[in-house]
Amino acid sequence: MTARTWFITGTTSGFGRELTEQLLARGDRVTATARNPEPLQQLQSRHRDQLRIAVLDVTDTSALRRALDAAFEHWGRVDVVVSNAGYGLFGAAEELSDADIERQLVTNLVAPIQLARAATPHFRAHGGGTFVQLSSLGGQAAYPGMSVYHASKWGVEGFFESYAAEVAGFGIQTIIVEPGMARTAFSGRSAAVAAVDPAYDGSVLRAEAVPVSAQRGDPRKVAAAIIAAADMEPSPLRLALGSDAYAMIGEALRTRLGILEAQKSLALSTDSDDFTATD
Ligand SMILES: NC(=O)c1ccc[n+]([C@@H]2O[C@H](COP(=O)([O-])OP(=O)(O)OC[C@H]3O[C@@H](n4cnc5c(N)ncnc54)[C@H](OP(=O)(O)O)[C@@H]3O)[C@@H](O)[C@H]2O)c1
């Protein structure tokens, strides 16, 4: 395969960093964006011509547009845009502050939507491209203590399923990545934790906290799987990665299907009396 060009958000650690390193190692070109690009300086000196670093906080929509436009301008084209930047917000819905909620939704949901909207005219002008969005197993299943994180990732799932169908005719592929718990900074340095309300002590919320030892995913393998999927044509719309993602998404889907089927006669009973089904 000839060298390809990528634009990636959130490249200081975790999946974004792994993607950047693996892509540079195979000879691809990368615009790696980060709020603080300091941790990327060593990579820059090793891959001077292949790597362009851009300072970007994804919550700044106009900066996000400028960074993406500059990447297309610099490289001539970008084949793959990876919307990876994001973090987890932990705490009961009641424990979260208004600012906690806004920052989570702007970072994990609004920024990906704006990045996709910014990439679309460029991709159309070049006859196609691939947009990779980091969702989560928490984009298909939901557990207590992460309600607004789930809202952001379920939001991403809905937006990108619709977006994928809108732009497929332009040769634009969309991949929604659903990793399970992986060994990145997600549950450590990057985690935002709400102030604790003792009313929830001893509740299911505290009991469900996931221990760090439960993080089974290897970020190197996750990054390699994302690259392999982006190389495919057609690429998969959804990519569940990790044995936990496979099991928990499967369980959530089966449970929801069971609930839907149990309500079938009720659902059908609310149609208008003069409606005639055609199938
Ligand atoms: N690891 C998991 O278990 C897991 C599971 C499912 C989904 N995910 C998703 O995977 C994605 C990557 O997370 P990760 O696991 O690799 O965690 P990570 O190691 O914490 O990396 C997250 C990256 O996002 C960046 N970031 C956060 N907010 C940003 C902002 N406003 N603007 C620009 N960059 C920002 C961080 O930059 P700074 O260095 O500036 O903080 C960091 O580079 C996230 O979308 C996350 O929801 C992770």
XYZ file of N, CA and C and ligand atoms in Angstrom, residues 9-17 33-36 39 56-60 83-88 103 107-108 111 133-138 149 152-153 177-191 215 219 244, ligand 1:
216
model
N -6.640 13.581 16.383
C -6.767 14.445 17.565
C -6.382 13.656 18.827
N -5.858 14.375 19.815
C -5.545 13.746 21.113
C -4.421 12.743 21.020
N -3.191 13.211 20.638
C -2.107 12.267 20.340
C -1.018 12.214 21.413
N -1.273 12.791 22.595
C -0.213 12.782 23.618
C -0.063 11.431 24.301
N -1.138 10.647 24.355
C -1.068 9.352 25.054
C -2.111 8.401 24.475
N -2.125 7.185 24.992
C -3.187 6.232 24.657
C -3.273 5.888 23.178
N -4.510 5.714 22.705
C -4.726 5.257 21.318
C -4.150 6.250 20.305
N -4.323 7.560 20.575
C -3.853 8.576 19.627
C -2.346 8.517 19.457
N -1.643 8.342 20.543
C -0.183 8.252 20.507
C 0.260 6.970 19.776
N -2.380 16.180 16.451
C -2.793 17.374 17.186
C -2.874 17.068 18.676
N -2.614 18.112 19.467
C -2.622 17.951 20.929
C -2.791 19.315 21.581
N -3.399 19.304 22.761
C -3.506 20.565 23.506
C -2.117 21.059 23.876
N -1.292 20.126 24.366
C 0.096 20.448 24.731
C 0.993 19.482 23.954
N 4.906 16.333 24.650
C 5.292 14.910 24.606
C 5.553 14.380 23.190
N -3.945 21.906 19.333
C -5.406 21.944 19.161
C -6.118 21.429 20.401
N -6.961 22.295 20.952
C -7.952 21.866 21.940
C -9.238 21.681 21.129
N -9.755 20.464 21.073
C -10.879 20.176 20.163
C -12.163 20.913 20.552
N -12.188 21.468 21.759
C -13.402 22.191 22.156
C -13.487 23.570 21.496
N -12.412 23.991 20.814
C -12.389 25.277 20.102
C -12.705 24.985 18.628
N -10.907 11.040 14.887
C -11.443 11.843 15.987
C -11.331 11.000 17.254
N -10.211 11.196 17.939
C -9.866 10.320 19.060
C -9.941 11.018 20.420
N -9.665 12.336 20.459
C -9.590 13.056 21.738
C -10.877 12.852 22.539
N -10.735 12.579 23.806
C -11.909 12.380 24.645
C -11.471 11.916 26.015
N -12.391 11.915 26.954
C -12.058 11.474 28.318
C -13.336 10.995 28.993
N -13.170 10.322 30.130
C -14.314 9.801 30.875
C -14.663 10.710 32.042
N -18.455 20.349 29.617
C -17.117 20.044 29.078
C -17.090 18.637 28.480
N -16.466 18.131 24.479
C -15.251 17.400 24.071
C -15.598 16.114 23.322
N -16.491 15.311 23.892
C -16.716 13.959 23.364
C -17.785 13.881 22.277
N -17.371 18.224 19.510
C -16.122 18.310 18.735
C -16.077 17.261 17.609
N -14.094 7.495 14.126
C -14.559 8.108 15.373
C -14.394 7.134 16.533
N -13.670 7.557 17.581
C -13.573 6.733 18.780
C -14.866 6.856 19.577
N -15.581 5.752 19.651
C -16.721 5.656 20.560
C -16.235 4.796 21.717
N -16.992 3.784 22.100
C -16.636 2.968 23.266
C -17.630 1.812 23.364
N -17.275 0.793 24.131
C -18.315 -0.188 24.464
C -19.432 0.549 25.184
N -19.066 1.662 25.849
C -20.042 2.515 26.524
C -20.866 3.356 25.566
N -20.908 10.439 30.197
C -19.976 9.806 29.241
C -20.782 8.953 28.260
N -22.534 11.028 25.782
C -21.657 11.529 24.712
C -21.384 10.439 23.688
N -21.123 9.228 24.141
C -20.750 8.166 23.200
C -21.981 7.606 22.469
N -15.390 3.245 16.296
C -14.577 2.268 17.043
C -15.111 2.152 18.466
N -15.319 0.913 18.907
C -15.906 0.657 20.231
C -14.958 -0.191 21.074
N -13.913 0.441 21.638
C -12.999 -0.356 22.472
C -13.615 -0.666 23.829
N -13.140 -1.758 24.418
C -13.435 -2.031 25.826
C -12.407 -1.296 26.668
N -12.313 -1.671 27.944
C -11.387 -1.000 28.867
C -9.938 -1.327 28.477
N -9.187 -0.303 28.145
C -7.814 -0.517 27.682
C -6.825 0.255 28.549
N -5.559 -0.175 28.498
C -4.516 0.369 29.392
C -3.926 1.672 28.843
N -4.729 2.708 28.879
C -4.292 4.058 28.499
C -4.427 4.940 29.735
N -4.333 6.251 29.530
C -4.498 7.177 30.661
C -5.970 7.438 30.969
N -6.875 6.745 30.250
C -8.322 7.000 30.366
C -8.823 6.939 31.813
N -8.447 5.874 32.538
C -8.946 5.705 33.910
C -8.013 6.305 34.951
N -6.880 6.869 34.489
C -5.939 7.493 35.412
C -5.906 8.993 35.240
N -4.794 9.490 34.697
C -4.569 10.933 34.544
C -5.733 11.658 33.871
N -6.362 11.038 32.868
C -7.372 11.748 32.079
C -8.765 11.744 32.710
N -8.990 10.880 33.699
C -10.350 10.731 34.238
C -10.792 11.970 35.010
N -8.765 -3.488 33.213
C -8.448 -2.941 31.894
C -7.631 -3.981 31.138
N -3.418 -1.092 24.101
C -3.545 0.028 23.155
C -2.806 -0.190 21.843
N -14.082 -7.778 26.393
C -15.139 -7.150 27.192
C -16.133 -6.407 26.287
N -8.965 3.458 27.250
C -10.205 3.023 27.334
O -10.518 2.173 28.177
C -11.244 3.527 26.352
C -12.341 2.696 26.120
C -13.308 3.111 25.201
C -13.151 4.308 24.533
N -12.057 5.101 24.773
C -11.959 6.367 24.021
O -10.697 6.432 23.374
C -10.356 7.792 23.146
C -8.900 8.002 23.520
O -8.737 7.789 24.904
P -7.510 6.970 25.518
O -8.057 5.740 26.138
O -6.410 6.836 24.538
O -7.131 7.927 26.746
P -5.899 8.915 27.011
O -4.630 8.154 27.072
O -6.342 9.674 28.201
O -5.850 9.872 25.732
C -6.824 10.843 25.516
C -6.240 11.925 24.620
O -7.296 12.888 24.371
C -6.741 14.164 24.605
N -7.749 15.169 24.932
C -8.670 15.170 25.927
N -9.408 16.292 25.878
C -8.938 17.022 24.829
C -9.278 18.260 24.259
N -10.250 19.052 24.775
N -8.600 18.689 23.162
C -7.601 17.942 22.641
N -7.207 16.765 23.145
C -7.881 16.308 24.233
C -5.723 13.978 25.723
O -4.830 15.077 25.710
P -4.126 15.695 27.018
O -2.794 15.024 27.125
O -4.021 17.164 26.696
O -5.029 15.421 28.190
C -5.076 12.673 25.256
O -4.100 12.931 24.266
C -11.359 8.634 23.944
O -12.308 9.180 23.039
C -12.001 7.625 24.878
O -13.314 7.970 25.217
C -11.095 4.729 25.668
